[in-house]
Coordinates of N, CA and C in Angstrom, one line a residue:
M59 N 6.6 -4.5 -17.7 CA 7.1 -5.0 -15.3 C 6.4 -3.5 -14.6
G60 N 7.6 -2.9 -15.7 CA 7.6 -1.3 -14.8 C 9.1 -1.9 -13.9
R61 N 8.6 -0.2 -12.7 CA 10.4 -1.0 -12.1 C 10.1 -1.8 -11.1
D62 N 10.8 -2.1 -9.8 CA 11.3 -3.0 -9.5 C 11.2 -2.3 -8.1
Y63 N 9.8 -2.7 -7.1 CA 9.6 -1.6 -5.7 C 9.3 -2.7 -5.2
S64 N 10.3 -3.6 -5.1 CA 10.5 -4.7 -3.8 C 11.5 -4.5 -2.9
A65 N 10.8 -4.9 -1.1 CA 11.5 -4.2 -0.3 C 13.4 -4.7 -0.2
N66 N 13.6 -5.5 -0.8 CA 14.8 -6.1 -1.1 C 15.3 -5.3 -1.6
R67 N 14.8 -4.4 -2.7 CA 16.0 -3.9 -4.3 C 16.4 -2.9 -3.0
R68 N 16.2 -2.1 -2.4 CA 16.7 -1.1 -1.4 C 17.8 -1.2 -0.6
G69 N 17.7 -3.4 -0.2 CA 18.0 -3.5 0.7 C 18.0 -3.3 2.2
F70 N 16.6 -3.5 2.4 CA 16.0 -3.4 4.2 C 15.9 -4.7 4.7
D71 N 16.8 -4.8 6.3 CA 16.9 -6.0 6.3 C 16.5 -5.9 7.8
R72 N 15.1 -6.5 8.1 CA 14.9 -6.3 9.9 C 14.7 -7.1 10.5
G73 N 16.0 -8.2 10.3 CA 16.5 -9.3 11.4 C 15.4 -10.4 10.7
P74 N 15.5 -11.7 11.3 CA 14.1 -12.5 11.6 C 13.3 -12.5 11.6
R75 N 13.1 -13.0 10.6 CA 11.7 -12.8 10.8 C 10.4 -14.9 11.2
K76 N 9.2 -14.4 11.7 CA 9.1 -15.6 13.0 C 8.7 -16.4 11.1
Q77 N 8.1 -18.2 11.2 CA 8.7 -19.4 10.3 C 6.8 -19.6 9.6
F78 N 6.6 -19.1 9.1 CA 5.3 -19.4 8.7 C 5.5 -19.9 7.4
F79 N 4.0 -20.9 6.8 CA 4.0 -22.3 5.6 C 2.9 -22.0 5.3
P80 N 2.7 -21.4 4.1 CA 0.8 -21.6 3.6 C 0.6 -23.1 4.1
H81 N -0.9 -22.8 3.7 CA -1.3 -23.9 3.6 C -2.4 -24.8 2.4
V82 N -2.0 -25.5 2.3 CA -2.6 -25.5 0.5 C -3.6 -25.8 0.4
D83 N -4.5 -25.6 1.3 CA -6.2 -26.2 1.0 C -6.5 -24.2 2.1
R84 N -5.9 -23.3 1.8 CA -6.3 -22.2 2.5 C -6.0 -21.0 1.2
T85 N -7.2 -20.2 0.3 CA -6.6 -19.2 0.0 C -6.0 -18.1 -0.1
Y86 N -5.1 -17.2 -1.0 CA -4.4 -16.0 -1.1 C -4.6 -15.5 -2.3
L87 N -5.2 -14.1 -2.2 CA -5.5 -13.6 -3.1 C -4.6 -12.3 -3.4
A88 N -4.6 -11.6 -5.0 CA -4.3 -10.1 -5.3 C -5.0 -9.8 -5.4
F89 N -5.5 -7.9 -5.1 CA -6.4 -7.9 -5.9 C -6.2 -5.8 -5.8
Y90 N -5.9 -5.3 -7.4 CA -6.0 -4.0 -7.4 C -7.3 -3.2 -7.2
K91 N -6.9 -2.9 -6.1 CA -8.4 -2.4 -4.7 C -8.5 -0.5 -6.3
P92 N -9.7 -0.5 -7.1 CA -9.5 1.4 -7.3 C -9.5 2.0 -6.3
F93 N -9.3 3.5 -7.1 CA -9.9 4.3 -6.3 C -11.7 4.0 -5.9
E94 N -12.0 4.4 -4.5 CA -12.8 4.4 -4.2 C -14.5 3.2 -3.7
V95 N -13.2 2.4 -3.0 CA -14.7 0.4 -3.4 C -13.2 1.5 -1.5
L96 N -14.3 0.6 -1.1 CA -14.3 0.5 0.3 C -13.8 -0.7 0.9
N97 N -13.3 -0.6 1.6 CA -12.2 -2.0 2.4 C -12.8 -3.1 2.7
Q98 N -14.0 -2.9 2.5 CA -15.0 -4.4 3.6 C -16.1 -4.6 2.6
F99 N -16.6 -6.4 3.0 CA -17.8 -6.7 2.4 C -18.8 -5.7 2.3
S100 N -19.2 -5.8 3.8 CA -20.5 -5.1 4.3 C -20.8 -3.7 3.7
A101 N -22.0 -3.6 3.1 CA -22.6 -1.6 2.8 C -22.2 -0.3 4.4
D102 N -22.4 0.4 4.1 CA -21.9 1.4 5.6 C -22.7 2.1 6.0
G103 N -23.9 2.2 4.4 CA -25.5 2.4 5.1 C -25.7 3.7 3.3
S104 N -24.4 3.8 2.8 CA -24.2 4.8 1.9 C -24.1 3.6 0.8
E105 N -23.8 4.6 -0.5 CA -24.4 3.9 -1.8 C -22.4 3.3 -2.3
K106 N -21.7 3.6 -2.0 CA -20.2 3.1 -1.9 C -20.2 0.9 -2.6
T107 N -19.1 1.8 -3.0 CA -18.6 0.4 -3.6 C -17.9 -0.3 -2.8
T108 N -17.9 -1.4 -2.0 CA -17.4 -2.8 -1.5 C -17.1 -3.7 -2.5
L109 N -16.0 -4.2 -1.6 CA -15.5 -5.7 -1.9 C -16.7 -6.9 -2.7
A110 N -17.8 -6.5 -2.0 CA -18.9 -7.3 -2.4 C -18.0 -7.9 -4.3
A111 N -18.9 -5.6 -4.8 CA -19.3 -5.7 -5.8 C -18.5 -7.3 -7.4
F112 N -16.8 -7.6 -6.4 CA -16.3 -8.0 -7.5 C -16.2 -9.6 -7.1
G113 N -16.8 -10.0 -6.9 CA -16.9 -12.1 -7.0 C -15.5 -12.3 -6.4
F114 N -15.6 -12.2 -5.2 CA -14.1 -12.7 -4.0 C -14.9 -13.7 -3.9
P115 N -14.0 -15.2 -3.2 CA -15.2 -16.1 -3.0 C -16.0 -15.7 -1.3
K116 N -16.7 -16.4 -1.4 CA -16.9 -16.4 0.0 C -15.8 -15.7 1.3
D117 N -15.4 -16.9 1.6 CA -14.8 -17.8 2.8 C -13.8 -16.3 2.8
V118 N -13.4 -15.5 2.3 CA -11.9 -14.7 2.2 C -12.3 -13.5 2.9
Y119 N -11.3 -12.6 3.7 CA -11.4 -11.8 3.9 C -9.8 -9.9 3.4
P120 N -9.9 -8.8 3.6 CA -8.9 -8.6 3.4 C -8.3 -8.3 4.4
V121 N -6.7 -8.7 4.0 CA -5.4 -8.2 5.3 C -4.6 -7.1 5.0
G122 N -5.1 -7.0 5.9 CA -4.9 -4.9 6.5 C -6.5 -4.3 5.4
R123 N -5.7 -2.8 5.6 CA -6.7 -2.0 5.3 C -6.1 -1.1 4.0
L124 N -6.8 -0.8 3.2 CA -6.7 0.4 2.0 C -7.5 1.4 2.4
D125 N -7.2 2.6 2.4 CA -8.4 3.6 2.8 C -9.0 3.9 1.3
F126 N -10.5 4.3 1.5 CA -11.3 4.4 0.2 C -10.9 5.3 -0.8
D127 N -10.2 6.1 0.0 CA -10.3 7.3 -1.3 C -8.2 6.5 -2.0
S128 N -7.8 5.7 -1.4 CA -6.8 5.3 -1.6 C -6.6 3.7 -2.9
E129 N -6.3 3.4 -3.7 CA -5.6 2.3 -4.3 C -4.7 1.7 -4.8
G130 N -4.4 0.0 -5.3 CA -3.6 -0.2 -5.4 C -3.6 -1.7 -4.7
L131 N -2.8 -2.6 -4.4 CA -2.1 -4.4 -3.7 C -3.3 -3.8 -2.6
L132 N -4.2 -5.4 -1.9 CA -4.5 -5.4 -1.5 C -5.0 -6.9 -1.8
I133 N -4.5 -7.3 -0.2 CA -4.6 -8.8 0.1 C -5.6 -9.3 0.2
L134 N -6.3 -10.4 -0.1 CA -7.5 -11.5 0.4 C -7.2 -12.6 0.6
S135 N -7.4 -13.3 2.5 CA -7.2 -14.4 2.0 C -8.2 -14.8 3.1
N136 N -8.3 -16.1 3.1 CA -8.8 -17.4 4.3 C -8.0 -18.0 5.4
D137 N -7.0 -18.1 5.8 CA -5.7 -18.0 6.3 C -5.4 -16.6 7.5
G138 N -5.0 -17.1 8.3 CA -5.6 -15.6 10.2 C -3.7 -15.9 10.6
R139 N -3.0 -16.8 9.8 CA -2.4 -16.2 10.1 C -1.4 -15.4 9.5
L140 N -1.7 -15.4 8.7 CA -1.4 -13.8 7.5 C -1.1 -12.8 7.6
T141 N -1.9 -12.1 8.7 CA -2.5 -11.3 9.4 C -0.8 -11.0 10.7
T142 N -0.7 -12.3 11.0 CA 0.9 -12.6 12.0 C 1.5 -11.6 10.9
S143 N 2.4 -12.6 10.2 CA 3.1 -12.9 9.1 C 3.4 -11.2 8.3
L144 N 2.1 -10.7 8.3 CA 2.8 -8.7 7.6 C 2.4 -7.9 8.7
F145 N 1.7 -8.7 9.8 CA 2.3 -6.9 10.3 C 2.6 -7.5 11.9
D146 N 3.8 -8.4 11.8 CA 4.0 -8.4 13.4 C 4.7 -7.5 13.8
Q147 N 4.8 -7.4 14.5 CA 4.9 -5.9 15.7 C 6.2 -6.1 15.8
D148 N 6.9 -6.8 15.6 CA 8.3 -6.5 15.9 C 9.4 -6.5 14.4
N149 N 8.8 -7.2 13.4 CA 9.5 -7.5 12.2 C 8.6 -8.1 11.2
P150 N 7.5 -6.1 11.6 CA 6.5 -6.4 10.1 C 7.3 -6.1 8.8
H151 N 6.0 -6.7 7.7 CA 6.5 -6.3 6.1 C 6.9 -4.7 5.6
A152 N 7.4 -4.9 4.6 CA 7.1 -2.9 4.2 C 6.2 -3.0 3.8
R153 N 5.5 -1.9 3.8 CA 5.2 -1.6 2.5 C 4.8 -0.3 1.8
T154 N 4.7 -0.2 0.0 CA 5.4 0.7 -0.5 C 4.4 1.4 -1.4
Y155 N 4.3 2.8 -1.8 CA 3.7 3.9 -1.9 C 3.7 4.2 -2.7
L156 N 3.2 5.0 -4.2 CA 3.8 6.0 -4.5 C 2.4 6.9 -4.7
V157 N 3.4 8.3 -4.1 CA 2.3 9.1 -3.7 C 2.9 10.2 -4.5
Q158 N 0.9 11.4 -5.2 CA 1.2 12.2 -5.7 C 0.9 13.3 -4.4
V159 N 2.2 14.0 -4.4 CA 1.9 15.4 -3.3 C 1.8 17.0 -4.0
E160 N 1.0 17.5 -3.7 CA 0.9 19.6 -4.4 C 2.6 19.5 -3.9
R161 N 3.7 20.2 -4.6 CA 4.7 20.5 -4.9 C 5.9 19.8 -4.5
E162 N 7.1 19.9 -4.1 CA 8.4 19.1 -4.3 C 9.0 19.5 -3.0
P163 N 8.7 18.5 -1.8 CA 9.3 18.0 -1.1 C 10.7 18.8 -0.6
S164 N 11.3 19.4 0.1 CA 12.7 20.0 0.2 C 13.8 18.6 0.9
D165 N 15.1 18.7 0.5 CA 15.5 17.4 1.5 C 15.0 16.8 2.7
E166 N 15.0 18.7 3.3 CA 14.5 18.6 4.6 C 13.3 18.0 4.9
S167 N 12.8 18.1 4.1 CA 11.2 17.7 4.9 C 11.4 16.0 4.4
L168 N 11.9 16.0 2.9 CA 12.2 14.1 3.6 C 13.0 13.8 4.4
K169 N 14.4 14.2 4.9 CA 14.6 13.3 5.7 C 13.4 13.8 7.2
K170 N 12.3 14.5 6.8 CA 11.4 14.4 8.8 C 10.6 13.6 8.2
L171 N 10.9 12.9 7.3 CA 9.5 11.8 6.9 C 10.3 10.7 7.3
E172 N 11.5 10.1 6.7 CA 12.6 9.3 6.9 C 13.4 9.0 8.4
E173 N 13.2 10.2 9.3 CA 14.0 10.0 10.9 C 12.0 9.4 11.4
G174 N 10.6 10.1 10.8 CA 9.8 10.0 11.8 C 9.2 10.9 12.4
L175 N 7.5 11.1 13.0 CA 7.3 12.6 12.8 C 6.6 12.8 13.9
M176 N 5.8 13.6 14.9 CA 5.2 13.5 15.7 C 3.7 13.2 15.3
I177 N 3.2 12.2 15.3 CA 2.2 12.1 14.3 C 0.6 11.8 14.9
E178 N -0.4 12.8 16.0 CA -1.3 12.2 16.6 C -1.1 12.0 18.1
G179 N 0.7 12.8 18.5 CA 0.9 12.2 19.8 C 2.1 10.9 20.5
R180 N 2.1 10.0 18.6 CA 2.8 9.3 18.8 C 4.0 9.7 17.0
R181 N 5.1 8.7 17.7 CA 6.2 9.1 16.5 C 6.5 7.6 15.7
T182 N 5.9 8.4 14.3 CA 6.3 7.5 13.4 C 7.8 6.5 13.3
M183 N 7.8 5.3 13.2 CA 9.0 4.4 13.0 C 9.7 4.7 11.7
Q184 N 10.6 5.1 11.2 CA 12.0 5.2 10.6 C 11.1 4.5 9.0
T185 N 11.2 5.4 8.1 CA 11.3 5.2 6.3 C 12.3 5.4 5.6
E186 N 11.9 5.2 4.5 CA 12.6 6.0 2.9 C 11.8 6.5 2.0
A187 N 12.0 7.6 1.9 CA 10.6 8.4 1.0 C 11.7 9.2 0.6
F188 N 12.0 9.5 -1.3 CA 12.1 10.0 -2.4 C 11.7 10.1 -2.8
V189 N 11.7 11.3 -4.3 CA 11.6 12.0 -5.3 C 11.6 10.8 -5.9
I190 N 10.6 11.2 -7.0 CA 11.0 10.2 -8.2 C 10.4 10.9 -9.3
D191 N 11.2 10.5 -10.4 CA 11.5 11.5 -11.6 C 10.4 10.7 -12.4
G192 N 9.5 12.4 -13.0 CA 8.5 11.6 -14.3 C 7.4 11.2 -13.6
E193 N 7.0 10.3 -14.0 CA 5.2 10.5 -14.3 C 5.6 8.6 -13.8
P194 N 4.6 8.2 -12.5 CA 5.6 6.4 -12.6 C 4.1 5.7 -13.1
E195 N 3.9 4.3 -13.6 CA 3.5 3.6 -14.5 C 2.0 3.1 -14.1
L196 N 1.3 4.1 -14.3 CA 0.0 4.0 -12.8 C -1.1 4.2 -13.9
P197 N -2.0 3.0 -13.6 CA -4.1 3.8 -14.7 C -4.4 4.8 -14.6
E198 N -5.1 5.7 -15.1 CA -5.5 6.2 -15.0 C -6.0 6.7 -13.5
R199 N -6.6 7.4 -13.0 CA -7.7 7.0 -12.1 C -9.6 7.4 -12.2
S200 N -10.4 6.6 -11.7 CA -11.4 7.3 -12.1 C -12.0 7.9 -12.2
K201 N -11.8 8.7 -11.1 CA -12.4 10.4 -10.4 C -10.4 11.2 -10.7
P202 N -10.4 12.1 -11.6 CA -9.3 12.8 -11.4 C -8.8 13.9 -10.5
I203 N -7.4 13.8 -9.9 CA -7.1 14.9 -9.0 C -7.7 15.9 -8.9
R204 N -8.0 16.6 -8.0 CA -8.2 18.2 -8.4 C -6.3 18.9 -9.0
F205 N -6.9 20.0 -9.5 CA -5.4 20.4 -10.3 C -5.9 21.5 -10.4
R206 N -4.5 22.4 -9.8 CA -4.3 23.9 -9.8 C -3.0 24.6 -10.0
K207 N -3.3 25.5 -11.2 CA -2.5 26.1 -12.1 C -1.4 25.9 -11.8
T208 N -1.4 26.7 -10.7 CA -0.7 27.9 -9.6 C 0.8 26.7 -8.4
V209 N 0.0 25.7 -8.7 CA 0.4 24.5 -7.7 C 0.9 23.1 -8.2
P210 N 2.5 23.0 -8.6 CA 2.8 22.2 -8.8 C 3.3 20.7 -8.2
T211 N 2.8 19.8 -8.9 CA 2.6 18.2 -8.3 C 4.7 17.5 -8.3
C212 N 4.0 16.6 -7.5 CA 4.7 15.3 -7.5 C 5.0 14.6 -7.3
W213 N 6.2 13.0 -7.4 CA 5.6 11.9 -7.4 C 6.2 11.3 -6.2
L214 N 6.3 11.1 -4.8 CA 6.8 11.0 -4.0 C 6.9 8.7 -4.0
E215 N 7.8 8.1 -3.7 CA 7.8 6.9 -2.7 C 8.3 6.5 -1.5
I216 N 7.0 6.2 -1.0 CA 7.4 5.9 0.6 C 6.9 4.6 1.1
T217 N 7.6 4.9 2.1 CA 8.2 2.7 1.9 C 7.8 3.3 4.1
L218 N 6.6 2.0 4.5 CA 6.4 1.9 5.6 C 6.3 0.7 6.1
F219 N 6.8 0.4 8.0 CA 7.1 -0.9 8.3 C 5.7 -1.1 9.1
E220 N 4.4 -0.3 9.0 CA 3.4 0.4 10.4 C 2.5 0.2 9.2
G221 N 1.2 0.5 9.8 CA -0.1 0.4 9.5 C -0.3 1.4 10.1
R222 N -0.5 2.8 11.0 CA -1.7 3.5 10.8 C -2.6 3.8 9.9
N223 N -3.1 4.7 10.6 CA -4.8 4.5 9.9 C -4.3 6.4 9.2
R224 N -4.4 6.2 7.6 CA -4.7 7.4 7.2 C -3.0 7.8 7.8
Q225 N -2.3 7.0 7.3 CA -0.6 7.8 7.6 C 0.0 8.0 6.5
V226 N -0.1 7.2 5.9 CA 1.3 8.2 4.5 C 0.6 9.7 4.5
R227 N -1.2 9.7 4.7 CA -1.6 11.6 4.2 C -1.4 12.4 5.7
K228 N -1.3 11.4 6.4 CA -0.8 12.3 7.7 C 0.6 12.9 7.3
M229 N 1.0 11.5 6.9 CA 3.0 12.1 7.0 C 3.4 13.1 6.1
T230 N 3.0 13.0 5.1 CA 2.9 14.3 3.5 C 2.6 15.8 4.5
A231 N 1.0 15.6 5.1 CA 0.3 16.5 5.6 C 0.9 17.4 6.3
A232 N 1.9 16.6 7.4 CA 2.5 17.1 8.3 C 4.0 18.0 8.3
I233 N 4.7 17.4 6.8 CA 4.9 18.6 6.1 C 5.3 19.8 5.1
G234 N 3.7 19.5 5.2 CA 3.1 20.5 4.5 C 2.9 19.7 2.4
H235 N 3.0 18.8 2.5 CA 2.4 18.2 1.1 C 1.4 17.7 0.9
P236 N 0.6 18.1 0.8 CA -1.4 17.5 1.1 C -0.9 16.1 0.0
T237 N -1.7 15.3 0.2 CA -1.4 13.8 -0.6 C -2.6 14.2 -1.4
L238 N -2.1 13.7 -3.3 CA -3.5 14.4 -3.7 C -3.6 12.9 -4.4
R239 N -2.9 11.9 -4.4 CA -3.2 10.9 -5.5 C -2.4 9.4 -4.5
L240 N -2.2 8.3 -3.9 CA -2.1 7.0 -3.0 C -2.6 6.2 -3.7
A241 N -0.8 5.1 -3.6 CA -0.9 3.7 -4.6 C -0.5 2.8 -3.9
R242 N -1.2 1.6 -3.5 CA -0.3 1.4 -2.7 C 0.8 0.1 -3.5
V243 N 2.3 -0.3 -3.9 CA 2.1 -0.8 -4.7 C 3.5 -1.8 -4.8
A244 N 3.4 -2.2 -3.3 CA 4.2 -3.5 -2.8 C 3.4 -3.5 -1.5
I245 N 4.0 -5.1 -1.2 CA 3.9 -5.1 -0.2 C 5.4 -6.5 0.6
G246 N 6.1 -6.4 0.6 CA 7.2 -6.7 1.2 C 7.5 -6.7 -0.5
D247 N 8.4 -8.3 -1.3 CA 8.1 -8.5 -2.1 C 7.7 -8.4 -2.7
L248 N 6.1 -8.5 -2.7 CA 5.3 -8.5 -3.7 C 4.5 -7.6 -4.7
S249 N 4.8 -7.4 -5.4 CA 4.6 -6.3 -6.3 C 3.2 -6.3 -6.8
L250 N 3.0 -5.2 -7.2 CA 1.7 -5.3 -7.8 C 1.9 -4.9 -9.6
F251 N 2.5 -4.8 -9.7 CA 3.3 -3.9 -11.4 C 3.8 -5.2 -12.0
E252 N 4.2 -6.7 -10.8 CA 4.8 -8.2 -11.7 C 2.8 -8.6 -11.9
L253 N 2.0 -8.4 -10.6 CA 1.1 -9.6 -10.7 C 0.0 -9.1 -12.0
G254 N 0.3 -8.2 -12.2 CA -0.1 -7.5 -13.7 C -1.7 -7.2 -13.3
L255 N -2.3 -6.7 -12.2 CA -3.6 -6.0 -12.4 C -3.9 -5.1 -13.1
K256 N -4.8 -4.6 -13.5 CA -5.5 -3.3 -13.9 C -6.2 -3.6 -12.6
P257 N -6.7 -2.3 -12.7 CA -8.0 -2.2 -10.8 C -8.8 -2.7 -11.2
G258 N -9.4 -3.1 -9.9 CA -10.5 -4.3 -10.1 C -10.8 -4.8 -10.3
E259 N -9.3 -6.0 -11.0 CA -9.3 -7.0 -11.4 C -8.7 -7.5 -10.1
W260 N -8.5 -9.0 -9.8 CA -7.6 -10.4 -9.1 C -7.2 -11.0 -9.7
R261 N -6.6 -12.2 -8.5 CA -6.7 -13.3 -9.7 C -5.3 -14.4 -7.9
A262 N -5.7 -15.6 -7.5 CA -5.4 -16.0 -6.8 C -3.8 -16.0 -6.6
L263 N -2.8 -15.9 -5.9 CA -1.8 -16.1 -5.9 C -0.8 -17.5 -6.5
G264 N 0.0 -17.7 -6.9 CA 1.5 -19.0 -7.0 C 1.9 -19.3 -5.7
E265 N 2.2 -19.7 -5.6 CA 3.1 -20.8 -4.6 C 3.7 -19.9 -3.7
E266 N 4.4 -19.8 -4.8 CA 6.3 -18.6 -4.7 C 5.3 -17.3 -3.9
E267 N 5.3 -16.7 -5.0 CA 4.2 -15.5 -4.2 C 3.8 -15.7 -3.3
V268 N 3.2 -16.8 -3.0 CA 2.6 -16.4 -1.1 C 3.5 -16.7 -0.4
L269 N 4.8 -17.6 -0.8 CA 5.7 -17.5 0.3 C 6.3 -16.2 -0.1
K270 N 6.4 -14.8 -0.1 CA 7.3 -14.0 -0.7 C 6.1 -13.7 0.8
L271 N 4.9 -13.7 1.2 CA 3.8 -12.9 2.1 C 4.5 -13.6 3.6
F272 N 5.1 -14.5 3.8 CA 5.3 -15.5 4.8 C 6.9 -15.1 5.4
T273 N 7.4 -14.5 4.6 CA 9.0 -14.9 4.9 C 9.4 -13.2 4.5

């Protein structure tokens, strides 16, 4: 099963959340989005792979985004309330990422990530960031990361409560540690590793799993 990446493991408490309950006639899917797949069904005029290549039901759409060069957990649904639940401005769900960066950040640099950085004129919300010992349990990427013998790498676990465009990459770049690989491994208490998916696989969520997205 791997390590527990749920938000509750770290003791986050964001206060009361708006109450939503899943509809029995709605679809809720978890997808392990591979590297270099667009977070949309329509083509962008290039030959890039889109979500249309994975056989999803016709009426679902991605809830939130995961960049073309990122991988990991993506939720698809036809329940519009799910976006409100996951991205409630006053109390959003945590999103946890495993991030491979160049060199190991100092404690001071990690503190900057946690306390917030000025990115494009706005300060990021407080987060949690720390170095992971060893290699995380991720499958090999379809295209290897760039590797320089003279530049070591390390893995971070970063948890955000907001979802700006390419935020993790911009934050690690701001402290001088460019992101090489980025995988979202949890949304709230729904863990990619507990779902048992491989890159390119998807499945319907069970009732208890769906409830994790609404509470």
